[in-house]
mmCIF file of C-alpha atoms in Angstrom:
data_model
loop_
_atom_site.group_PDB
_atom_site.id
_atom_site.type_symbol
_atom_site.label_atom_id
_atom_site.label_comp_id
_atom_site.label_asym_id
_atom_site.label_seq_id
_atom_site.Cartn_x
_atom_site.Cartn_y
_atom_site.Cartn_z
ATOM 1 C CA MET A 1 126.578 20.396 170.325
ATOM 2 C CA ARG A 2 126.866 24.115 170.349
ATOM 3 C CA PRO A 3 127.546 24.056 174.802
ATOM 4 C CA PHE A 4 129.959 21.401 173.884
ATOM 5 C CA ILE A 5 131.755 22.855 171.268
ATOM 6 C CA ALA A 6 132.256 26.134 173.358
ATOM 7 C CA PHE A 7 133.308 24.519 176.270
ATOM 8 C CA ALA A 8 135.862 22.255 174.117
ATOM 9 C CA LEU A 9 137.437 25.647 172.676
ATOM 10 C CA GLU A 10 137.228 27.677 175.612
ATOM 11 C CA ALA A 11 139.834 25.655 176.820
ATOM 12 C CA PHE A 12 142.692 26.602 174.534
ATOM 13 C CA PRO A 13 144.795 29.479 175.142
ATOM 14 C CA PRO A 14 143.683 32.650 175.195
ATOM 15 C CA SER A 15 145.517 35.371 173.091
ATOM 16 C CA GLY A 16 143.369 38.809 171.963
ATOM 17 C CA VAL A 17 142.012 38.606 167.823
ATOM 18 C CA ARG A 18 141.927 34.389 168.656
ATOM 19 C CA ARG A 19 139.801 34.585 171.151
ATOM 20 C CA GLU A 20 137.756 36.942 168.672
ATOM 21 C CA ALA A 21 137.298 34.552 165.749
ATOM 22 C CA LEU A 22 137.287 31.862 167.815
ATOM 23 C CA ASP A 23 134.144 34.151 169.910
ATOM 24 C CA ALA A 24 132.218 35.485 166.378
ATOM 25 C CA THR A 25 132.063 31.908 165.622
ATOM 26 C CA LEU A 26 130.147 30.931 167.973
ATOM 27 C CA ALA A 27 128.377 33.865 168.436
ATOM 28 C CA ASP A 28 126.790 33.383 164.837
ATOM 29 C CA TRP A 29 125.634 29.893 165.770
ATOM 30 C CA ARG A 30 124.242 31.341 168.205
ATOM 31 C CA TYR A 31 122.606 34.084 166.800
ATOM 32 C CA GLU A 32 121.298 31.278 163.989
ATOM 33 C CA ALA A 33 120.019 29.292 166.014
ATOM 34 C CA ALA A 34 117.680 31.589 167.553
ATOM 35 C CA ALA A 35 116.278 33.082 165.081
ATOM 36 C CA ALA A 36 115.137 28.746 162.944
ATOM 37 C CA SER A 37 112.089 28.346 163.358
ATOM 38 C CA THR A 38 112.530 24.898 162.706
ATOM 39 C CA GLY A 39 114.457 21.730 164.201
ATOM 40 C CA LEU A 40 115.528 20.998 160.446
ATOM 41 C CA GLY A 41 116.328 24.559 160.813
ATOM 42 C CA ARG A 42 118.452 24.222 163.677
ATOM 43 C CA LEU A 43 119.844 21.272 162.227
ATOM 44 C CA ALA A 44 121.270 22.952 159.158
ATOM 45 C CA VAL A 45 122.169 25.495 161.144
ATOM 46 C CA ALA A 46 124.030 23.271 164.291
ATOM 47 C CA LEU A 47 125.764 21.543 161.194
ATOM 48 C CA ARG A 48 126.823 24.701 158.746
ATOM 49 C CA SER A 49 128.387 26.269 162.027
ATOM 50 C CA THR A 50 129.761 23.102 163.416
ATOM 51 C CA ALA A 51 132.081 23.360 159.791
ATOM 52 C CA ALA A 52 132.733 27.371 160.028
ATOM 53 C CA VAL A 53 134.017 26.316 164.136
ATOM 54 C CA SER A 54 136.570 23.678 162.588
ATOM 55 C CA ARG A 55 137.354 26.318 159.397
ATOM 56 C CA ALA A 56 138.419 29.208 162.081
ATOM 57 C CA VAL A 57 140.065 26.614 164.012
ATOM 58 C CA LEU A 58 142.195 25.464 161.509
ATOM 59 C CA ALA A 59 142.974 28.696 159.587
ATOM 60 C CA LEU A 60 144.166 30.117 163.059
ATOM 61 C CA ALA A 61 145.806 26.676 163.646
ATOM 62 C CA ALA A 62 147.738 26.878 160.489
ATOM 63 C CA ARG A 63 148.831 30.846 160.789
ATOM 64 C CA ASP A 64 149.892 29.990 164.405
ATOM 65 C CA LEU A 65 152.212 26.482 162.991
ATOM 66 C CA ALA A 66 154.093 29.173 161.149
ATOM 67 C CA THR A 67 155.508 30.509 163.734
ATOM 68 C CA GLU A 68 155.189 27.547 166.767
ATOM 69 C CA TRP A 69 158.784 25.799 166.760
ATOM 70 C CA ARG A 70 160.375 28.926 167.527
ATOM 71 C CA ARG A 71 158.884 28.315 170.638
ATOM 72 C CA PRO A 72 161.261 28.282 173.848
ATOM 73 C CA TRP A 73 159.373 26.023 175.380
ATOM 74 C CA LEU A 74 159.474 22.687 171.832
ATOM 75 C CA ARG A 75 162.581 23.716 171.402
ATOM 76 C CA ARG A 76 162.748 22.281 174.670
ATOM 77 C CA LEU A 77 160.752 20.020 174.468
ATOM 78 C CA ALA A 78 162.217 18.102 171.644
ATOM 79 C CA VAL A 79 165.319 18.184 173.469
ATOM 80 C CA ALA A 80 163.818 16.331 176.110
ATOM 81 C CA LEU A 81 162.317 14.552 174.241
ATOM 82 C CA ALA A 82 166.002 13.502 171.658
ATOM 83 C CA LEU A 83 168.348 13.083 174.330
ATOM 84 C CA THR A 84 165.399 10.450 176.990
ATOM 85 C CA PHE A 85 165.182 8.367 173.372
ATOM 86 C CA ALA A 86 168.743 8.611 173.393
ATOM 87 C CA ALA A 87 168.867 7.491 176.698
ATOM 88 C CA PHE A 88 166.137 4.930 176.624
ATOM 89 C CA GLY A 89 166.582 3.248 173.659
ATOM 90 C CA THR A 90 170.186 2.213 174.179
ATOM 91 C CA LEU A 91 170.438 1.944 178.042
ATOM 92 C CA GLY A 92 169.232 -0.214 180.514
ATOM 93 C CA PRO A 93 167.031 -2.551 181.315
ATOM 94 C CA VAL A 94 163.055 -1.938 180.360
ATOM 95 C CA ASP A 95 161.412 -2.722 183.707
ATOM 96 C CA ALA A 96 164.164 0.538 185.476
ATOM 97 C CA ALA A 97 163.316 2.169 182.385
ATOM 98 C CA LEU A 98 159.296 2.613 183.511
ATOM 99 C CA ARG A 99 160.033 2.842 186.744
ATOM 100 C CA ILE A 100 161.832 6.030 186.115
ATOM 101 C CA ILE A 101 159.697 7.115 182.790
ATOM 102 C CA PRO A 102 155.893 8.352 185.156
ATOM 103 C CA LEU A 103 158.645 11.291 186.983
ATOM 104 C CA PHE A 104 158.822 12.481 183.550
ATOM 105 C CA PRO A 105 155.181 14.764 184.387
ATOM 106 C CA LEU A 106 156.449 15.931 186.812
ATOM 107 C CA ILE A 107 160.181 17.532 185.624
ATOM 108 C CA VAL A 108 158.596 18.983 182.484
ATOM 109 C CA PHE A 109 156.670 21.265 185.509
ATOM 110 C CA VAL A 110 158.699 21.380 187.524
ATOM 111 C CA ALA A 111 160.483 22.487 184.530
ATOM 112 C CA GLU A 112 158.022 25.153 183.056
ATOM 113 C CA VAL A 113 156.640 26.214 185.763
ATOM 114 C CA THR A 114 159.858 27.769 187.143
ATOM 115 C CA GLY A 115 160.173 29.564 184.174
ATOM 116 C CA HIS A 116 160.356 32.836 183.038
ATOM 117 C CA ARG A 117 156.141 33.952 184.058
ATOM 118 C CA GLU A 118 156.783 36.487 181.013
ATOM 119 C CA ARG A 119 156.908 33.224 178.591
ATOM 120 C CA PRO A 120 154.631 33.467 176.362
ATOM 121 C CA ALA A 121 152.174 30.357 177.202
ATOM 122 C CA VAL A 122 152.025 27.155 174.231
ATOM 123 C CA GLY A 123 149.312 28.924 170.333
ATOM 124 C CA LEU A 124 146.713 27.076 169.408
ATOM 125 C CA GLY A 125 149.179 25.590 167.267
ATOM 126 C CA GLY A 126 150.585 23.412 169.596
ATOM 127 C CA ALA A 127 148.128 22.628 171.849
ATOM 128 C CA LEU A 128 146.513 21.443 168.225
ATOM 129 C CA VAL A 129 149.431 18.740 167.653
ATOM 130 C CA LEU A 130 149.763 17.939 171.408
ATOM 131 C CA ALA A 131 146.415 17.275 171.356
ATOM 132 C CA VAL A 132 146.745 14.847 168.387
ATOM 133 C CA VAL A 133 150.042 13.634 169.529
ATOM 134 C CA SER A 134 147.872 12.558 172.590
ATOM 135 C CA ALA A 135 145.203 11.141 171.226
ATOM 136 C CA TRP A 136 146.824 8.862 168.954
ATOM 137 C CA LEU A 137 149.197 7.791 172.018
ATOM 138 C CA VAL A 138 146.147 7.246 174.022
ATOM 139 C CA GLY A 139 145.072 5.292 171.206
ATOM 140 C CA VAL A 140 147.338 3.346 170.159
ATOM 141 C CA ALA A 141 150.074 3.263 172.009
ATOM 142 C CA VAL A 142 148.075 2.808 175.250
ATOM 143 C CA PRO A 143 146.685 -0.515 174.470
ATOM 144 C CA GLU A 144 150.083 -2.076 173.702
ATOM 145 C CA LEU A 145 151.956 -0.770 176.690
ATOM 146 C CA TYR A 146 149.507 -2.483 178.661
ATOM 147 C CA GLU A 147 149.362 -5.821 176.342
ATOM 148 C CA TYR A 148 153.296 -5.343 175.842
ATOM 149 C CA ARG A 149 153.831 -5.134 180.428
ATOM 150 C CA THR A 150 151.377 -8.378 180.557
ATOM 151 C CA VAL A 151 153.730 -10.613 178.161
ATOM 152 C CA LEU A 152 156.553 -9.631 180.132
ATOM 153 C CA ASP A 153 155.437 -10.673 183.270
ATOM 154 C CA TRP A 154 154.296 -13.604 181.664
ATOM 155 C CA ARG A 155 157.908 -14.133 180.960
ATOM 156 C CA GLN A 156 159.412 -13.497 184.654
ATOM 157 C CA HIS A 157 156.965 -15.881 185.615
ATOM 158 C CA GLY A 158 158.012 -18.407 183.298
ATOM 159 C CA ARG A 159 155.101 -19.484 181.987
ATOM 160 C CA ALA A 160 154.865 -19.663 177.555
ATOM 161 C CA TRP A 161 151.961 -17.652 176.034
ATOM 162 C CA SER A 162 152.432 -17.300 171.670
ATOM 163 C CA LEU A 163 152.541 -13.499 172.534
ATOM 164 C CA GLY A 164 155.695 -13.691 173.772
ATOM 165 C CA GLU A 165 157.623 -14.374 170.870
ATOM 166 C CA LEU A 166 156.285 -11.367 168.864
ATOM 167 C CA TYR A 167 157.325 -8.821 172.572
ATOM 168 C CA ALA A 168 160.442 -10.606 172.538
ATOM 169 C CA SER A 169 162.161 -8.939 170.473
ATOM 170 C CA TRP A 170 165.339 -5.979 170.666
ATOM 171 C CA ASP A 171 164.025 -4.470 167.870
ATOM 172 C CA TRP A 172 160.262 -4.277 169.964
ATOM 173 C CA GLU A 173 161.294 -3.693 172.971
ATOM 174 C CA ARG A 174 163.125 -0.214 172.079
ATOM 175 C CA VAL A 175 159.534 0.954 170.595
ATOM 176 C CA MET A 176 157.863 -0.119 173.449
ATOM 177 C CA ARG A 177 160.546 2.055 175.016
ATOM 178 C CA VAL A 178 160.638 4.858 172.898
ATOM 179 C CA LEU A 179 156.329 5.304 173.369
ATOM 180 C CA LEU A 180 156.035 4.897 177.140
ATOM 181 C CA VAL A 181 158.874 8.082 177.217
ATOM 182 C CA ALA A 182 156.518 9.850 174.928
ATOM 183 C CA MET A 183 153.668 9.415 176.155
ATOM 184 C CA HIS A 184 154.830 10.707 179.744
ATOM 185 C CA VAL A 185 157.054 13.471 178.380
ATOM 186 C CA VAL A 186 154.204 15.374 175.710
ATOM 187 C CA SER A 187 151.092 15.257 179.119
ATOM 188 C CA GLY A 188 153.447 16.475 180.621
ATOM 189 C CA ALA A 189 153.532 19.578 177.840
ATOM 190 C CA ALA A 190 150.525 19.166 177.045
ATOM 191 C CA LEU A 191 149.513 19.589 181.060
ATOM 192 C CA ALA A 192 152.419 22.651 181.249
ATOM 193 C CA GLY A 193 150.565 24.349 178.564
ATOM 194 C CA ALA A 194 147.805 23.931 180.220
ATOM 195 C CA LEU A 195 148.618 25.117 183.394
ATOM 196 C CA ARG A 196 150.505 28.931 182.283
ATOM 197 C CA ALA A 197 147.460 29.217 180.345
ATOM 198 C CA GLY A 198 145.198 29.027 182.822
ATOM 199 C CA PRO A 199 144.478 31.468 185.454
ATOM 200 C CA GLN A 200 146.875 32.857 187.477
ATOM 201 C CA ARG A 201 144.395 30.894 191.234
ATOM 202 C CA GLY A 202 143.646 27.996 188.077
ATOM 203 C CA ARG A 203 147.103 27.257 188.799
ATOM 204 C CA ARG A 204 147.674 26.952 192.352
ATOM 205 C CA VAL A 205 144.911 24.461 191.990
ATOM 206 C CA LEU A 206 146.458 22.402 189.354
ATOM 207 C CA VAL A 207 150.393 22.334 191.036
ATOM 208 C CA GLY A 208 148.591 20.603 193.366
ATOM 209 C CA LEU A 209 146.934 18.129 192.274
ATOM 210 C CA LEU A 210 149.567 16.989 189.665
ATOM 211 C CA LEU A 211 151.848 16.714 192.827
ATOM 212 C CA ILE A 212 149.415 14.441 194.246
ATOM 213 C CA VAL A 213 148.486 13.164 191.563
ATOM 214 C CA ALA A 214 152.149 12.502 189.659
ATOM 215 C CA PRO A 215 153.717 11.583 192.061
ATOM 216 C CA LEU A 216 150.494 8.420 192.330
ATOM 217 C CA SER A 217 151.307 7.099 190.245
ATOM 218 C CA THR A 218 154.783 6.791 190.168
ATOM 219 C CA ALA A 219 154.237 5.188 193.278
ATOM 220 C CA PHE A 220 151.935 2.594 191.984
ATOM 221 C CA PHE A 221 154.898 1.208 190.125
ATOM 222 C CA LEU A 222 157.403 1.280 192.031
ATOM 223 C CA VAL A 223 155.296 -0.881 194.553
ATOM 224 C CA PHE A 224 152.291 -2.548 192.825
ATOM 225 C CA VAL A 225 154.667 -3.734 190.088
ATOM 226 C CA SER A 226 157.894 -5.619 191.940
ATOM 227 C CA ILE A 227 155.863 -7.583 195.092
ATOM 228 C CA PRO A 228 156.213 -11.061 193.825
ATOM 229 C CA ILE A 229 152.995 -13.119 194.397
ATOM 230 C CA PRO A 230 151.241 -15.644 191.791
ATOM 231 C CA ALA A 231 150.910 -14.927 188.407
ATOM 232 C CA GLN A 232 146.984 -15.666 188.565
ATOM 233 C CA MET A 233 146.232 -13.837 191.845
ATOM 234 C CA PHE A 234 148.654 -10.652 190.105
ATOM 235 C CA TYR A 235 146.392 -10.501 186.951
ATOM 236 C CA SER A 236 143.066 -10.830 188.703
ATOM 237 C CA LEU A 237 143.104 -8.286 191.752
ATOM 238 C CA MET A 238 146.559 -6.647 190.216
ATOM 239 C CA ALA A 239 145.336 -5.591 186.193
ATOM 240 C CA PRO A 240 142.888 -2.971 187.222
ATOM 241 C CA TRP A 241 144.998 -0.808 189.205
ATOM 242 C CA ARG A 242 148.113 -0.894 186.898
ATOM 243 C CA VAL A 243 146.099 0.231 184.312
ATOM 244 C CA LEU A 244 145.824 2.725 186.292
ATOM 245 C CA ALA A 245 149.268 3.303 186.963
ATOM 246 C CA ILE A 246 149.570 4.180 183.104
ATOM 247 C CA ILE A 247 146.378 5.711 181.903
ATOM 248 C CA PRO A 248 146.752 8.833 185.205
ATOM 249 C CA PRO A 249 149.569 10.642 183.224
ATOM 250 C CA TRP A 250 147.179 11.485 180.505
ATOM 251 C CA LEU A 251 144.141 11.927 182.750
ATOM 252 C CA VAL A 252 145.073 14.540 184.139
ATOM 253 C CA PRO A 253 146.047 16.508 181.337
ATOM 254 C CA VAL A 254 141.844 16.306 180.040
ATOM 255 C CA LEU A 255 141.258 16.959 183.346
ATOM 256 C CA THR A 256 143.064 20.446 184.070
ATOM 257 C CA LEU A 257 142.019 21.355 180.914
ATOM 258 C CA CYS A 258 138.630 21.430 181.788
ATOM 259 C CA LEU A 259 139.558 22.429 184.894
ATOM 260 C CA ALA A 260 141.294 25.457 183.230
ATOM 261 C CA ALA A 261 138.036 25.988 181.124
ATOM 262 C CA HIS A 262 135.693 26.043 183.985
ATOM 263 C CA LEU A 263 137.728 28.262 186.113
ATOM 264 C CA ARG A 264 138.019 31.068 183.006
ATOM 265 C CA ARG A 265 134.099 31.018 183.095
ATOM 266 C CA ILE A 266 134.291 31.674 186.360
ATOM 267 C CA ASP A 267 135.935 34.366 185.949
ATOM 268 C CA GLN A 268 134.588 35.931 183.120
ATOM 269 C CA ARG A 269 131.958 35.721 185.716
ATOM 270 C CA MET B 1 151.290 47.542 152.652
ATOM 271 C CA ARG B 2 150.310 44.222 150.565
ATOM 272 C CA LEU B 3 146.716 43.071 151.093
ATOM 273 C CA PRO B 4 145.286 40.282 149.611
ATOM 274 C CA PRO B 5 142.399 39.284 148.266
ATOM 275 C CA THR B 6 140.262 38.672 150.182
ATOM 276 C CA GLN B 7 141.820 41.601 152.564
ATOM 277 C CA ARG B 8 140.224 44.459 150.377
ATOM 278 C CA LEU B 9 136.458 42.150 149.701
ATOM 279 C CA ILE B 10 136.582 42.847 152.713
ATOM 280 C CA LEU B 11 137.426 46.422 153.100
ATOM 281 C CA SER B 12 135.679 47.301 150.087
ATOM 282 C CA LEU B 13 132.235 45.203 151.616
ATOM 283 C CA LEU B 14 132.431 47.907 154.842
ATOM 284 C CA SER B 15 133.307 50.374 151.665
ATOM 285 C CA SER B 16 129.955 50.379 150.089
ATOM 286 C CA ARG B 17 127.418 48.619 152.609
ATOM 287 C CA GLY B 18 128.577 50.733 156.628
ATOM 288 C CA PRO B 19 129.121 49.044 159.374
ATOM 289 C CA SER B 20 128.225 44.907 159.174
ATOM 290 C CA TYR B 21 128.739 41.810 160.868
ATOM 291 C CA GLY B 22 130.458 38.340 160.204
ATOM 292 C CA LEU B 23 127.473 36.464 158.240
ATOM 293 C CA GLN B 24 126.047 40.025 156.331
ATOM 294 C CA LEU B 25 129.546 39.742 154.619
ATOM 295 C CA VAL B 26 129.710 36.310 153.432
ATOM 296 C CA ALA B 27 126.193 36.723 152.448
ATOM 297 C CA ALA B 28 127.083 40.172 151.111
ATOM 298 C CA SER B 29 130.582 37.838 149.484
ATOM 299 C CA HIS B 30 128.211 35.627 147.515
ATOM 300 C CA GLY B 31 130.981 32.531 148.225
ATOM 301 C CA GLN B 32 134.369 34.211 148.393
ATOM 302 C CA LEU B 33 134.437 34.679 151.963
ATOM 303 C CA LYS B 34 133.968 31.704 154.338
ATOM 304 C CA ARG B 35 132.465 31.112 157.364
ATOM 305 C CA GLY B 36 134.260 31.217 160.286
ATOM 306 C CA GLY B 37 137.766 31.672 158.006
ATOM 307 C CA ILE B 38 136.362 35.184 157.712
ATOM 308 C CA TYR B 39 136.685 36.068 161.608
ATOM 309 C CA VAL B 40 140.745 34.968 160.800
ATOM 310 C CA THR B 41 140.335 37.227 158.299
ATOM 311 C CA LEU B 42 139.368 40.633 159.628
ATOM 312 C CA GLY B 43 140.916 39.533 162.568
ATOM 313 C CA GLY B 44 144.337 40.323 160.437
ATOM 314 C CA MET B 45 142.383 43.561 159.810
ATOM 315 C CA THR B 46 141.817 44.675 162.950
ATOM 316 C CA GLN B 47 146.077 44.062 164.041
ATOM 317 C CA LYS B 48 146.871 46.094 161.113
ATOM 318 C CA GLY B 49 144.272 48.634 162.217
ATOM 319 C CA LEU B 50 142.651 48.867 158.872
ATOM 320 C CA VAL B 51 138.955 47.453 160.653
ATOM 321 C CA SER B 52 137.611 48.343 164.107
ATOM 322 C CA SER B 53 134.542 46.126 166.200
ATOM 323 C CA GLU B 54 132.295 46.347 169.150
ATOM 324 C CA VAL B 55 131.197 43.770 170.522
ATOM 325 C CA GLY B 56 126.791 43.868 170.230
ATOM 326 C CA ASP B 57 124.735 41.882 173.033
ATOM 327 C CA ASP B 58 124.004 39.336 171.061
ATOM 328 C CA GLY B 59 128.018 39.074 171.165
ATOM 329 C CA ARG B 60 127.626 39.385 167.592
ATOM 330 C CA ARG B 61 130.870 41.422 166.492
ATOM 331 C CA LEU B 62 129.670 44.728 164.220
ATOM 332 C CA TYR B 63 132.699 45.713 161.863
ATOM 333 C CA ARG B 64 133.686 48.894 161.169
ATOM 334 C CA LEU B 65 136.454 50.539 158.407
ATOM 335 C CA THR B 66 138.794 52.748 160.547
ATOM 336 C CA GLY B 67 140.616 55.707 158.922
ATOM 337 C CA LEU B 68 143.160 53.803 157.626
ATOM 338 C CA GLY B 69 141.419 51.553 156.036
ATOM 339 C CA TYR B 70 139.596 53.731 153.926
ATOM 340 C CA ARG B 71 142.590 55.268 153.007
ATOM 341 C CA ALA B 72 144.124 51.660 151.747
ATOM 342 C CA LEU B 73 140.620 51.530 150.199
ATOM 343 C CA ALA B 74 141.090 54.495 148.628
ATOM 344 C CA ALA B 75 144.937 53.932 148.081
ATOM 345 C CA MET B 76 144.163 50.168 146.643
ATOM 346 C CA GLU B 77 141.562 51.923 143.714
ATOM 347 C CA LEU B 78 143.236 55.039 142.929
ATOM 348 C CA VAL B 79 146.602 52.282 141.939
ATOM 349 C CA GLY B 80 143.513 50.255 139.969
ATOM 350 C CA ALA B 81 142.500 53.176 137.589
ATOM 351 C CA GLU B 82 145.936 54.317 137.260
ATOM 352 C CA LEU B 83 147.259 50.292 136.048
ATOM 353 C CA GLU B 84 143.280 50.382 133.809
ATOM 354 C CA ARG B 85 144.567 53.364 132.663
ATOM 355 C CA GLY B 86 147.887 53.060 131.521
ATOM 356 C CA TYR B 87 146.799 49.047 129.811
ATOM 357 C CA SER B 88 143.973 50.945 127.554
ATOM 358 C CA ALA B 89 146.962 54.026 127.054
#
């Protein structure tokens, strides 16, 4: 458990004193685990130390959150989110929105990377908020979105489906548009934050990775959603690809965090 | 400089025990200091210049009082003694 938690903590944005607090807590864990002579003792140490790490992370996050809202990137994100909600909540058909939205990670990413270098990276509190929002969106929004897209296609092909009644309301469509936008904007912000916190060499690698993955995600929406083929064949052949088309914007921040942690570990060696 | 009770306790413990690891301070505080949380507090005290630390071979940090830490502790004890004297008079 300790190596996994240590690896996850390495992905958090580093900052002198905060990094020291986490490292010291993990060092205590290592010390006590080495001193424990029995399996039961090691289990007790693991439970105690996991609670200690959680307490340290929460304490650091609470301290960060008090000042996090003043950071420029958060204000820009809030304004972008509000404008996007206003635009997609009131204008245009759903399909048009779906084809534009995958570009958001790229837009947010470029905006962040081209910003001032001396601007502080996202803090621990901000990163935790993004992680919680991301986890919620992945757990709740992605399955709903996939089902929503399926129902939309059934409706477009003139098939009757009982669930269609549920999703046909105008209010629900608006909610789904907002969720789609939120998914991509938050994932883009998480990615940008992770990139800015990572080492310089890692950034170059990740820039290349994103520039490959983001257009791919967009291409899936632009091409495959537009192909007019019989519904049965479409679902049997295209459904897995369409799931991929929704997931990549979420995989990128996760992969980025893991890769940033890995690169940081290499740099430390 | 106003110090929270937890930081005052750490100053007292470091003064009486000498350089100590975080876990030793937690054990000596009889439940007043918590694992994990203590390093956040110690980090804040390091930023204020009240304590300093060095990393050992095993990665653990050994904390000790700085000159400013000793002076802050002495000032607190002086204020406490004055208050007690005024209260009893």
